[in-house]
Amino acid sequence: MPSSPSPVNSAVPLARTAAAAFTALPPEVLELGALFEAAGHELALVGGPVRDAFLGRAINDLDFATSALPDDSQRLLARWGDAHWDQGKDFGTIGARRGDVVVEVTTYRTEAYEIGSRKPVVTYGDSLLGDLTRRDFTVNAMAVRLPSLTFVDPHDGMRDLAEHVLRTPVSAEQSFDDDPLRIMRAARFSAQLGFDVAPEVMAAMTAMASRLEIVSAERVRDELVKLLLSPRPRRGLELLVYTGVAAVVLPELAQLQETVDEHGRHKDVYEHTLTVLDQAVALETGPDGAVPGPDLVLRLAAVMHDVGKPATRRFEAGGGVSFHHHELVGARLTSKRLKALRFDKHTTADVARLVELHLRFHGYGDGAWTDSAVRRYVTDAGDLLERLHRLTRADCTTRNRRKAMRLAAAYDDLEERIAALREAEELAAIRPELDGGQIMEILGIGPGPVIGQAYRFLLDLRMEHGPVGQDAARAALLSWWAARQDG
């Protein structure tokens, strides 16, 4: 049998790819390196751009490390660029733009958390090697000195890149102690790059998961979002759950494992959830489609759609299992978790609404919905309808091919009915035939709670019977009003 390629041999194509990328850097970048060098400072391209050059990926972010202090960087960037900004100056970072080239230059630094603090303390370093040693993973601890284009790799990052493995430049325990958020980054990079996590890194993630409690919710959220929007979100989530990190940052997902039933009375909800996520991702569309991927709301809803099951599981007489109203419980748990992670109100409301609605379709299985029920389905989903279509389809993970085909056909039928009603009735903008002003004029009353009640009556009429015309709506309103007066 042929032997496996050695790390050295497998790294050769990577080095060739990177060399081509580095020599193709914009001339403005080399000019910037020469400017810093002439001023007596070091400047190096670092981190993600170097890693991506080896992987043959487009270099979108130009991040540099320098020996210059922020004030010196700012003066030099002001000379080099058309514009510059200092919003990140407290963290040693100055940004600038020259034409289409945007750069960020950060003074050599280290970050560490003080006891009880949720914000890292930034201190400046004195060398490129020291700066690289303090970075999260070896594949992000490579640099290219400018303007000489000298490659610097003190921790064998290119070897780990060739082996598709995530290791830390120093011991994983020290790295995670300095910045616990790196625990989340391990899962995020695994999801983004498809890399394995070294055993010692995984062990440290497990042992130190509780350290994430000192990190701000916003920073945890941002890493979770990057993980979910990655090409392989399932991979990252599985790592979080396996190491116990999910129990700290997304406990509702970890708790789905509690529903595993050794007696086989129902499916594995945790594995089902991960499969739903995979299938939802596959149903995302291109940029011009209904749900352009990657779609955060759809992916979050897929992850959270069954989180109400652990709290609602009941063993029924005869050996069955039920999860009554788990969609309502799940919606509340989802809203609470996303608020704790400081997601914005719109995202929180949308994801919770999808969780609440994800079972609604199953009442349609026999195709017996009335037009009224279809109208309510569309109205309740609102702007989330296309996502709800995809979440509902993704939620079918049965291995029974006949059942799966039956459910798919039923949903095809529902979508066809929605399309037909939309064409006939402008379904997306269902409103009563009479507005508030007309209601007041017909009833001869002024503004007040009764107008809202009348409006809802007419909306229910529209839902139940479709367009009835203003004359029929007026007659129904007067009958409703007379019944109220008699009552």
CSV table of C-alpha atoms in Angstrom, one decimal:
chain,number,residue,atom,x,y,z
A,1,MET,CA,0.0,0.0,0.0
A,2,PRO,CA,1.3,3.5,-0.7
A,3,SER,CA,2.3,5.4,2.4
A,4,SER,CA,0.4,8.5,3.5
A,5,PRO,CA,2.0,11.8,2.5
A,6,SER,CA,4.1,13.3,5.2
A,7,PRO,CA,3.2,16.7,6.7
A,8,VAL,CA,6.2,18.3,4.9
A,9,ASN,CA,5.1,16.9,1.5
A,10,SER,CA,1.4,17.8,2.0
A,11,ALA,CA,2.4,21.4,3.0
A,12,VAL,CA,4.3,22.0,-0.3
A,13,PRO,CA,1.1,22.8,-2.4
A,14,LEU,CA,-0.1,25.0,0.4
A,15,ALA,CA,3.2,27.0,0.3
A,16,ARG,CA,3.0,27.4,-3.5
A,17,THR,CA,-0.6,28.7,-3.2
A,18,ALA,CA,0.4,31.1,-0.5
A,19,ALA,CA,3.4,32.4,-2.3
A,20,ALA,CA,1.3,33.3,-5.3
A,21,ALA,CA,-1.2,35.1,-3.1
A,22,PHE,CA,1.5,37.1,-1.2
A,23,THR,CA,3.2,38.2,-4.4
A,24,ALA,CA,-0.2,39.4,-5.7
A,25,LEU,CA,-0.8,41.7,-2.7
A,26,PRO,CA,-1.8,45.2,-3.7
A,27,PRO,CA,1.2,47.5,-4.2
A,28,GLU,CA,-0.4,49.8,-1.6
A,29,VAL,CA,0.3,47.1,1.0
A,30,LEU,CA,4.0,46.9,0.2
A,31,GLU,CA,4.2,50.7,0.3
A,32,LEU,CA,2.7,50.6,3.8
A,33,GLY,CA,5.3,48.1,4.9
A,34,ALA,CA,8.1,50.3,3.5
A,35,LEU,CA,6.6,53.3,5.3
A,36,PHE,CA,6.6,51.6,8.7
A,37,GLU,CA,10.1,50.2,8.0
A,38,ALA,CA,11.5,53.6,7.1
A,39,ALA,CA,10.1,54.9,10.4
A,40,GLY,CA,11.9,52.2,12.3
A,41,HIS,CA,8.9,49.9,13.0
A,42,GLU,CA,8.1,46.4,12.1
A,43,LEU,CA,4.9,45.5,10.2
A,44,ALA,CA,3.6,42.1,9.4
A,45,LEU,CA,0.4,40.6,7.8
A,46,VAL,CA,-0.9,38.2,10.5
A,47,GLY,CA,-3.6,35.7,11.4
A,48,GLY,CA,-6.6,34.9,9.1
A,49,PRO,CA,-5.3,36.5,5.9
A,50,VAL,CA,-2.1,34.4,6.1
A,51,ARG,CA,-4.1,31.3,6.8
A,52,ASP,CA,-6.5,31.9,4.0
A,53,ALA,CA,-3.7,32.5,1.6
A,54,PHE,CA,-2.4,29.0,2.2
A,55,LEU,CA,-5.9,27.6,1.8
A,56,GLY,CA,-6.3,29.4,-1.5
A,57,ARG,CA,-9.2,31.5,-0.2
A,58,ALA,CA,-9.7,35.1,-1.1
A,59,ILE,CA,-7.9,37.5,1.3
A,60,ASN,CA,-10.7,39.9,2.3
A,61,ASP,CA,-9.4,41.3,5.6
A,62,LEU,CA,-5.9,42.8,5.7
A,63,ASP,CA,-4.9,42.6,9.4
A,64,PHE,CA,-1.4,43.7,10.4
A,65,ALA,CA,0.6,43.6,13.6
A,66,THR,CA,3.3,46.2,14.3
A,67,SER,CA,5.9,47.2,16.9
A,68,ALA,CA,4.6,50.8,16.6
A,69,LEU,CA,2.4,52.1,19.4
A,70,PRO,CA,-1.1,53.3,18.4
A,71,ASP,CA,-0.2,57.0,18.2
A,72,ASP,CA,2.7,56.2,15.8
A,73,SER,CA,0.5,53.9,13.7
A,74,GLN,CA,-2.1,56.6,13.4
A,75,ARG,CA,0.4,59.1,12.2
A,76,LEU,CA,1.8,56.7,9.6
A,77,LEU,CA,-1.6,55.6,8.4
A,78,ALA,CA,-2.7,59.2,8.1
A,79,ARG,CA,0.2,59.8,5.7
A,80,TRP,CA,-0.5,56.6,3.8
A,81,GLY,CA,-4.3,56.5,3.4
A,82,ASP,CA,-7.2,58.6,2.1
A,83,ALA,CA,-8.9,58.1,5.4
A,84,HIS,CA,-8.2,56.6,8.8
A,85,TRP,CA,-10.1,55.9,12.0
A,86,ASP,CA,-9.3,55.1,15.6
A,87,GLN,CA,-12.4,53.5,17.1
A,88,GLY,CA,-10.3,50.5,18.1
A,89,LYS,CA,-7.4,52.5,19.6
A,90,ASP,CA,-8.1,51.4,23.1
A,91,PHE,CA,-7.3,47.9,21.9
A,92,GLY,CA,-4.2,49.1,20.0
A,93,THR,CA,-5.9,49.0,16.5
A,94,ILE,CA,-6.0,51.8,13.9
A,95,GLY,CA,-7.8,51.4,10.6
A,96,ALA,CA,-7.2,53.1,7.3
A,97,ARG,CA,-8.3,53.1,3.7
A,98,ARG,CA,-6.5,53.9,0.5
A,99,GLY,CA,-8.6,53.5,-2.6
A,100,ASP,CA,-10.2,50.1,-2.3
A,101,VAL,CA,-7.6,48.8,0.1
A,102,VAL,CA,-8.7,48.7,3.7
A,103,VAL,CA,-6.3,47.8,6.5
A,104,GLU,CA,-6.2,47.4,10.3
A,105,VAL,CA,-3.0,47.8,12.1
A,106,THR,CA,-2.7,46.5,15.7
A,107,THR,CA,0.3,47.0,18.1
A,108,TYR,CA,1.9,43.8,19.3
A,109,ARG,CA,-0.3,42.8,22.3
A,110,THR,CA,-1.6,40.3,24.7
A,111,GLU,CA,-5.0,39.9,26.3
A,112,ALA,CA,-5.9,38.4,29.7
A,113,TYR,CA,-8.9,38.5,32.0
A,114,GLU,CA,-8.6,39.8,35.5
A,115,ILE,CA,-10.4,37.8,38.2
A,116,GLY,CA,-14.1,38.7,38.1
A,117,SER,CA,-13.8,40.8,34.9
A,118,ARG,CA,-15.9,40.2,31.8
A,119,LYS,CA,-13.6,42.3,29.6
A,120,PRO,CA,-10.0,41.4,28.6
A,121,VAL,CA,-7.1,43.7,29.7
A,122,VAL,CA,-5.0,44.6,26.8
A,123,THR,CA,-1.2,45.1,27.2
A,124,TYR,CA,1.3,45.8,24.5
A,125,GLY,CA,4.0,43.3,23.5
A,126,ASP,CA,7.5,43.9,22.2
A,127,SER,CA,8.0,41.4,19.4
A,128,LEU,CA,6.2,39.7,16.5
A,129,LEU,CA,7.1,36.2,17.9
A,130,GLY,CA,5.6,37.2,21.3
A,131,ASP,CA,2.5,38.4,19.5
A,132,LEU,CA,2.1,35.2,17.5
A,133,THR,CA,2.7,33.1,20.6
A,134,ARG,CA,-0.3,34.8,22.3
A,135,ARG,CA,-2.7,34.0,19.4
A,136,ASP,CA,-5.5,31.4,19.6
A,137,PHE,CA,-4.4,28.6,17.3
A,138,THR,CA,-1.2,27.8,15.4
A,139,VAL,CA,-3.0,28.1,12.0
A,140,ASN,CA,-3.7,31.7,13.0
A,141,ALA,CA,-0.2,32.3,14.4
A,142,MET,CA,1.6,32.7,11.1
A,143,ALA,CA,2.8,36.0,9.6
A,144,VAL,CA,4.5,37.6,6.6
A,145,ARG,CA,6.9,40.5,7.3
A,146,LEU,CA,6.6,43.5,5.1
A,147,PRO,CA,7.9,44.8,2.8
A,148,SER,CA,10.3,41.8,2.5
A,149,LEU,CA,7.5,39.1,2.4
A,150,THR,CA,9.4,37.0,4.8
A,151,PHE,CA,7.3,34.1,6.1
A,152,VAL,CA,7.2,33.6,9.9
A,153,ASP,CA,5.9,30.4,11.4
A,154,PRO,CA,7.3,29.8,15.0
A,155,HIS,CA,4.6,27.2,15.9
A,156,ASP,CA,4.4,25.0,12.8
A,157,GLY,CA,1.1,26.5,11.8
A,158,MET,CA,1.6,25.4,8.2
A,159,ARG,CA,2.1,21.8,9.3
A,160,ASP,CA,-1.2,21.9,11.3
A,161,LEU,CA,-2.9,23.6,8.3
A,162,ALA,CA,-1.8,20.7,6.1
A,163,GLU,CA,-3.0,18.2,8.6
A,164,HIS,CA,-6.3,20.1,9.1
A,165,VAL,CA,-5.9,20.2,12.9
A,166,LEU,CA,-6.4,23.0,15.5
A,167,ARG,CA,-3.7,23.3,18.1
A,168,THR,CA,-2.7,26.2,20.4
A,169,PRO,CA,0.7,27.9,20.3
A,170,VAL,CA,1.1,27.4,24.0
A,171,SER,CA,-0.6,24.8,26.2
A,172,ALA,CA,-4.4,24.8,25.6
A,173,GLU,CA,-5.0,25.4,29.3
A,174,GLN,CA,-2.8,28.6,29.3
A,175,SER,CA,-4.4,29.8,26.1
A,176,PHE,CA,-7.9,29.3,27.3
A,177,ASP,CA,-7.1,30.8,30.7
A,178,ASP,CA,-5.7,33.9,29.0
A,179,ASP,CA,-8.9,34.3,26.9
A,180,PRO,CA,-11.7,31.8,27.6
A,181,LEU,CA,-13.5,32.9,24.4
A,182,ARG,CA,-11.0,30.8,22.5
A,183,ILE,CA,-13.0,27.8,23.7
A,184,MET,CA,-15.8,29.0,21.5
A,185,ARG,CA,-13.4,29.9,18.7
A,186,ALA,CA,-12.2,26.3,18.6
A,187,ALA,CA,-15.7,25.1,17.7
A,188,ARG,CA,-16.2,28.0,15.3
A,189,PHE,CA,-13.1,27.3,13.3
A,190,SER,CA,-13.8,23.6,13.3
A,191,ALA,CA,-17.2,24.5,11.7
A,192,GLN,CA,-15.7,27.1,9.3
A,193,LEU,CA,-12.6,25.2,8.2
A,194,GLY,CA,-13.7,21.6,8.7
A,195,PHE,CA,-10.6,21.0,10.9
A,196,ASP,CA,-10.3,18.5,13.7
A,197,VAL,CA,-9.5,19.7,17.2
A,198,ALA,CA,-6.4,18.3,18.7
A,199,PRO,CA,-7.1,15.9,21.7
A,200,GLU,CA,-5.3,18.2,24.2
A,201,VAL,CA,-7.4,21.1,23.0
A,202,MET,CA,-10.6,19.2,23.3
A,203,ALA,CA,-9.6,18.1,26.8
A,204,ALA,CA,-9.0,21.7,27.8
A,205,MET,CA,-12.3,22.8,26.4
A,206,THR,CA,-14.0,20.2,28.6
A,207,ALA,CA,-12.1,21.0,31.7
A,208,MET,CA,-12.4,24.8,31.3
A,209,ALA,CA,-15.9,25.3,29.9
A,210,SER,CA,-17.0,27.1,33.0
A,211,ARG,CA,-14.5,29.8,32.3
A,212,LEU,CA,-16.8,31.1,29.6
A,213,GLU,CA,-19.1,32.4,32.4
A,214,ILE,CA,-16.8,35.4,32.8
A,215,VAL,CA,-17.0,36.3,29.1
A,216,SER,CA,-19.7,38.9,28.1
A,217,ALA,CA,-22.8,37.5,26.5
A,218,GLU,CA,-22.3,39.7,23.4
A,219,ARG,CA,-18.9,38.1,22.7
A,220,VAL,CA,-20.2,34.6,23.2
A,221,ARG,CA,-23.2,35.4,20.9
A,222,ASP,CA,-20.9,36.7,18.2
A,223,GLU,CA,-18.9,33.5,18.1
A,224,LEU,CA,-22.1,31.4,18.1
A,225,VAL,CA,-23.4,33.4,15.2
A,226,LYS,CA,-20.2,32.9,13.2
A,227,LEU,CA,-20.4,29.1,14.0
A,228,LEU,CA,-24.0,28.9,12.9
A,229,LEU,CA,-23.3,30.8,9.6
A,230,SER,CA,-20.3,28.6,8.8
A,231,PRO,CA,-20.4,25.9,6.1
A,232,ARG,CA,-20.6,23.1,8.7
A,233,PRO,CA,-22.6,24.4,11.7
A,234,ARG,CA,-23.4,20.8,12.9
A,235,ARG,CA,-19.8,20.0,13.3
A,236,GLY,CA,-19.3,23.0,15.7
A,237,LEU,CA,-22.4,22.3,17.7
A,238,GLU,CA,-21.5,18.7,18.2
A,239,LEU,CA,-18.1,19.8,19.5
A,240,LEU,CA,-19.8,22.2,21.9
A,241,VAL,CA,-22.1,19.5,23.2
A,242,TYR,CA,-19.4,16.8,23.4
A,243,THR,CA,-17.1,19.0,25.5
A,244,GLY,CA,-19.8,20.3,27.8
A,245,VAL,CA,-19.4,23.9,26.5
A,246,ALA,CA,-23.0,23.9,25.2
A,247,ALA,CA,-24.2,23.3,28.8
A,248,VAL,CA,-22.7,26.8,29.6
A,249,VAL,CA,-23.6,28.8,26.5
A,250,LEU,CA,-26.6,27.0,24.9
A,251,PRO,CA,-27.9,24.6,27.6
A,252,GLU,CA,-31.2,24.0,25.8
A,253,LEU,CA,-29.3,22.2,23.1
A,254,ALA,CA,-27.3,20.1,25.5
A,255,GLN,CA,-30.4,19.2,27.4
A,256,LEU,CA,-31.9,17.5,24.3
A,257,GLN,CA,-29.7,14.6,25.1
A,258,GLU,CA,-31.8,14.0,28.2
A,259,THR,CA,-34.6,12.8,25.9
A,260,VAL,CA,-32.6,9.9,24.6
A,261,ASP,CA,-34.7,6.8,25.3
A,262,GLU,CA,-32.9,3.5,25.7
A,263,HIS,CA,-36.3,1.7,25.2
A,264,GLY,CA,-36.8,3.2,21.7
A,265,ARG,CA,-40.2,4.7,22.4
A,266,HIS,CA,-39.3,7.8,20.5
A,267,LYS,CA,-36.6,9.1,18.3
A,268,ASP,CA,-33.3,10.7,19.5
A,269,VAL,CA,-34.3,14.4,19.7
A,270,TYR,CA,-30.7,15.6,19.8
A,271,GLU,CA,-29.7,13.7,16.7
A,272,HIS,CA,-33.0,14.7,15.1
A,273,THR,CA,-32.2,18.4,15.8
A,274,LEU,CA,-28.8,18.2,14.1
A,275,THR,CA,-30.4,16.5,11.1
A,276,VAL,CA,-33.0,19.2,10.9
A,277,LEU,CA,-30.3,21.8,10.9
A,278,ASP,CA,-28.4,20.0,8.1
A,279,GLN,CA,-31.6,19.8,6.0
A,280,ALA,CA,-32.6,23.4,6.7
A,281,VAL,CA,-29.2,24.5,5.5
A,282,ALA,CA,-29.6,22.4,2.3
A,283,LEU,CA,-33.0,24.2,1.7
A,284,GLU,CA,-31.5,27.7,1.8
A,285,THR,CA,-31.4,29.4,-1.6
A,286,GLY,CA,-29.0,31.5,-3.6
A,287,PRO,CA,-28.8,35.3,-3.3
A,288,ASP,CA,-31.8,35.8,-5.5
A,289,GLY,CA,-34.0,33.1,-3.8
A,290,ALA,CA,-36.6,33.3,-1.1
A,291,VAL,CA,-34.2,32.5,1.8
A,292,PRO,CA,-30.6,33.4,0.8
A,293,GLY,CA,-28.1,31.3,2.7
A,294,PRO,CA,-26.6,31.4,5.2
A,295,ASP,CA,-29.7,32.5,7.0
A,296,LEU,CA,-29.2,33.0,10.8
A,297,VAL,CA,-32.9,33.0,11.7
A,298,LEU,CA,-33.7,29.7,9.9
A,299,ARG,CA,-30.6,28.0,11.4
A,300,LEU,CA,-31.3,29.2,14.9
A,301,ALA,CA,-34.9,28.0,14.6
A,302,ALA,CA,-33.7,24.6,13.4
A,303,VAL,CA,-31.4,24.3,16.4
A,304,MET,CA,-34.1,25.5,18.9
A,305,HIS,CA,-37.3,24.0,17.4
A,306,ASP,CA,-37.6,21.1,19.8
A,307,VAL,CA,-36.0,22.6,23.0
A,308,GLY,CA,-39.4,22.4,24.7
A,309,LYS,CA,-39.4,18.6,24.5
A,310,PRO,CA,-37.4,17.8,27.7
A,311,ALA,CA,-39.8,19.8,29.8
A,312,THR,CA,-42.9,18.3,28.2
A,313,ARG,CA,-42.0,14.7,27.9
A,314,ARG,CA,-44.7,12.3,29.3
A,315,PHE,CA,-44.8,8.6,29.3
A,316,GLU,CA,-48.3,7.5,28.4
A,317,ALA,CA,-50.2,4.4,29.3
A,318,GLY,CA,-49.5,1.7,26.8
A,319,GLY,CA,-45.8,2.7,26.4
A,320,GLY,CA,-46.2,5.8,24.3
A,321,VAL,CA,-44.5,9.1,24.8
A,322,SER,CA,-46.0,12.6,24.3
A,323,PHE,CA,-44.6,16.1,24.1
A,324,HIS,CA,-47.8,18.1,24.3
A,325,HIS,CA,-47.4,21.8,23.6
A,326,HIS,CA,-43.6,21.5,23.3
A,327,GLU,CA,-43.7,24.1,20.5
A,328,LEU,CA,-45.1,26.8,22.9
A,329,VAL,CA,-42.7,25.9,25.7
A,330,GLY,CA,-39.9,25.9,23.2
A,331,ALA,CA,-40.8,29.3,21.9
A,332,ARG,CA,-40.6,30.7,25.5
A,333,LEU,CA,-37.3,29.0,26.1
A,334,THR,CA,-35.9,30.2,22.8
A,335,SER,CA,-36.9,33.8,23.5
A,336,LYS,CA,-35.4,33.6,27.0
A,337,ARG,CA,-32.1,32.2,25.7
A,338,LEU,CA,-31.7,34.6,22.8
A,339,LYS,CA,-32.4,37.5,25.1
A,340,ALA,CA,-29.7,36.2,27.5
A,341,LEU,CA,-27.3,36.1,24.6
A,342,ARG,CA,-28.2,39.7,23.7
A,343,PHE,CA,-29.6,38.9,20.3
A,344,ASP,CA,-31.6,41.9,18.9
A,345,LYS,CA,-35.3,42.0,19.4
A,346,HIS,CA,-36.2,41.3,15.8
A,347,THR,CA,-34.1,38.1,15.5
A,348,THR,CA,-35.3,36.9,18.9
A,349,ALA,CA,-39.0,37.4,18.0
A,350,ASP,CA,-38.6,35.8,14.5
A,351,VAL,CA,-36.8,32.7,15.8
A,352,ALA,CA,-39.3,32.2,18.7
A,353,ARG,CA,-42.2,32.6,16.3
A,354,LEU,CA,-40.8,29.9,14.0
A,355,VAL,CA,-40.4,27.6,16.9
A,356,GLU,CA,-44.0,28.3,17.9
A,357,LEU,CA,-45.3,27.6,14.4
A,358,HIS,CA,-43.2,24.7,13.4
A,359,LEU,CA,-45.9,22.1,14.2
A,360,ARG,CA,-48.8,23.9,12.7
A,361,PHE,CA,-48.5,22.1,9.3
A,362,HIS,CA,-49.0,18.6,10.9
A,363,GLY,CA,-52.7,19.4,11.1
A,364,TYR,CA,-52.7,19.5,7.3
A,365,GLY,CA,-51.5,15.9,6.8
A,366,ASP,CA,-54.8,14.7,5.5
A,367,GLY,CA,-55.3,17.7,3.2
A,368,ALA,CA,-58.5,18.7,5.0
A,369,TRP,CA,-57.6,22.4,5.7
A,370,THR,CA,-60.2,24.9,4.7
A,371,ASP,CA,-59.3,28.0,2.8
A,372,SER,CA,-59.7,29.8,6.1
A,373,ALA,CA,-57.1,27.7,7.8
A,374,VAL,CA,-54.7,28.3,4.9
A,375,ARG,CA,-55.3,32.0,5.2
A,376,ARG,CA,-54.6,32.0,8.9
A,377,TYR,CA,-51.4,29.9,8.4
A,378,VAL,CA,-50.1,32.5,5.9
A,379,THR,CA,-51.1,35.5,8.1
A,380,ASP,CA,-49.7,34.0,11.3
A,381,ALA,CA,-46.4,33.3,9.5
A,382,GLY,CA,-46.3,36.8,7.9
A,383,ASP,CA,-42.8,37.6,6.6
A,384,LEU,CA,-41.5,34.3,8.0
A,385,LEU,CA,-43.6,32.2,5.6
A,386,GLU,CA,-40.7,31.1,3.4
A,387,ARG,CA,-38.5,30.2,6.3
A,388,LEU,CA,-41.4,28.3,7.9
A,389,HIS,CA,-41.8,26.3,4.7
A,390,ARG,CA,-38.2,25.3,4.9
A,391,LEU,CA,-38.2,24.6,8.6
A,392,THR,CA,-41.3,22.4,8.3
A,393,ARG,CA,-39.8,20.4,5.4
A,394,ALA,CA,-36.5,20.1,7.3
A,395,ASP,CA,-38.3,18.7,10.3
A,396,CYS,CA,-39.2,15.5,8.5
A,397,THR,CA,-36.4,13.1,9.4
A,398,THR,CA,-38.3,9.9,9.3
A,399,ARG,CA,-36.5,6.9,7.7
A,400,ASN,CA,-39.9,5.6,6.6
A,401,ARG,CA,-39.7,6.5,2.9
A,402,ARG,CA,-43.4,6.2,2.3
A,403,LYS,CA,-44.2,8.5,5.2
A,404,ALA,CA,-41.6,11.0,4.1
A,405,MET,CA,-43.0,11.0,0.6
A,406,ARG,CA,-46.5,11.5,2.0
A,407,LEU,CA,-45.5,14.5,4.1
A,408,ALA,CA,-43.6,16.1,1.2
A,409,ALA,CA,-46.6,15.7,-1.0
A,410,ALA,CA,-48.9,17.2,1.6
A,411,TYR,CA,-46.6,20.2,2.0
A,412,ASP,CA,-46.4,20.5,-1.8
A,413,ASP,CA,-50.2,20.7,-1.9
A,414,LEU,CA,-50.3,23.3,0.9
A,415,GLU,CA,-47.8,25.5,-1.0
A,416,GLU,CA,-49.8,25.2,-4.1
A,417,ARG,CA,-53.0,26.2,-2.3
A,418,ILE,CA,-51.2,29.2,-0.8
A,419,ALA,CA,-50.0,30.2,-4.2
A,420,ALA,CA,-53.5,29.9,-5.6
A,421,LEU,CA,-55.1,31.9,-2.8
A,422,ARG,CA,-52.3,34.5,-3.0
A,423,GLU,CA,-53.0,35.0,-6.7
A,424,ALA,CA,-56.7,35.2,-6.2
A,425,GLU,CA,-56.8,37.3,-3.0
A,426,GLU,CA,-53.5,39.1,-2.4
A,427,LEU,CA,-53.0,36.8,0.5
A,428,ALA,CA,-49.9,38.4,1.9
A,429,ALA,CA,-51.8,41.6,2.6
A,430,ILE,CA,-55.1,40.3,4.1
A,431,ARG,CA,-57.1,43.1,5.6
A,432,PRO,CA,-60.8,43.7,6.3
A,433,GLU,CA,-62.8,45.3,3.5
A,434,LEU,CA,-63.5,48.3,5.9
A,435,ASP,CA,-60.8,50.4,7.6
A,436,GLY,CA,-61.1,52.1,11.0
A,437,GLY,CA,-62.4,55.3,9.6
A,438,GLN,CA,-65.2,53.5,7.7
A,439,ILE,CA,-66.1,51.5,10.8
A,440,MET,CA,-66.5,54.7,12.8
A,441,GLU,CA,-68.6,56.3,10.1
A,442,ILE,CA,-70.9,53.3,9.7
A,443,LEU,CA,-71.4,52.8,13.5
A,444,GLY,CA,-71.6,56.5,14.2
A,445,ILE,CA,-69.0,56.4,17.0
A,446,GLY,CA,-65.6,57.9,17.7
A,447,PRO,CA,-62.2,56.3,18.4
A,448,GLY,CA,-62.0,53.7,21.2
A,449,PRO,CA,-61.5,50.1,22.0
A,450,VAL,CA,-64.7,49.1,20.2
A,451,ILE,CA,-63.2,50.1,16.9
A,452,GLY,CA,-60.4,47.6,17.4
A,453,GLN,CA,-62.9,44.9,18.4
A,454,ALA,CA,-64.9,45.6,15.2
A,455,TYR,CA,-61.8,45.5,13.1
A,456,ARG,CA,-60.8,42.1,14.5
A,457,PHE,CA,-64.4,40.9,13.8
A,458,LEU,CA,-64.1,41.9,10.2
A,459,LEU,CA,-60.6,40.4,9.9
A,460,ASP,CA,-62.0,37.1,11.1
A,461,LEU,CA,-64.8,37.4,8.6
A,462,ARG,CA,-62.2,37.9,5.8
A,463,MET,CA,-60.2,34.9,7.0
A,464,GLU,CA,-63.2,32.7,7.2
A,465,HIS,CA,-64.9,33.6,3.9
A,466,GLY,CA,-62.3,35.4,1.8
A,467,PRO,CA,-63.1,38.6,0.0
A,468,VAL,CA,-66.8,39.4,0.6
A,469,GLY,CA,-67.0,42.9,-0.7
A,470,GLN,CA,-67.7,46.1,1.2
A,471,ASP,CA,-71.5,45.8,1.1
A,472,ALA,CA,-71.5,42.4,2.7
A,473,ALA,CA,-68.8,43.5,5.2
A,474,ARG,CA,-71.0,46.6,6.1
A,475,ALA,CA,-74.1,44.3,6.6
A,476,ALA,CA,-72.1,41.9,8.8
A,477,LEU,CA,-70.6,44.8,10.8
A,478,LEU,CA,-74.1,46.2,11.5
A,479,SER,CA,-75.4,42.8,12.6
A,480,TRP,CA,-72.4,42.4,14.9
A,481,TRP,CA,-73.0,45.9,16.3
A,482,ALA,CA,-76.8,45.2,16.8
A,483,ALA,CA,-76.0,42.0,18.7
A,484,ARG,CA,-73.7,43.9,21.0
A,485,GLN,CA,-76.3,46.5,21.7
A,486,ASP,CA,-79.0,43.9,22.4
A,487,GLY,CA,-76.5,42.1,24.7
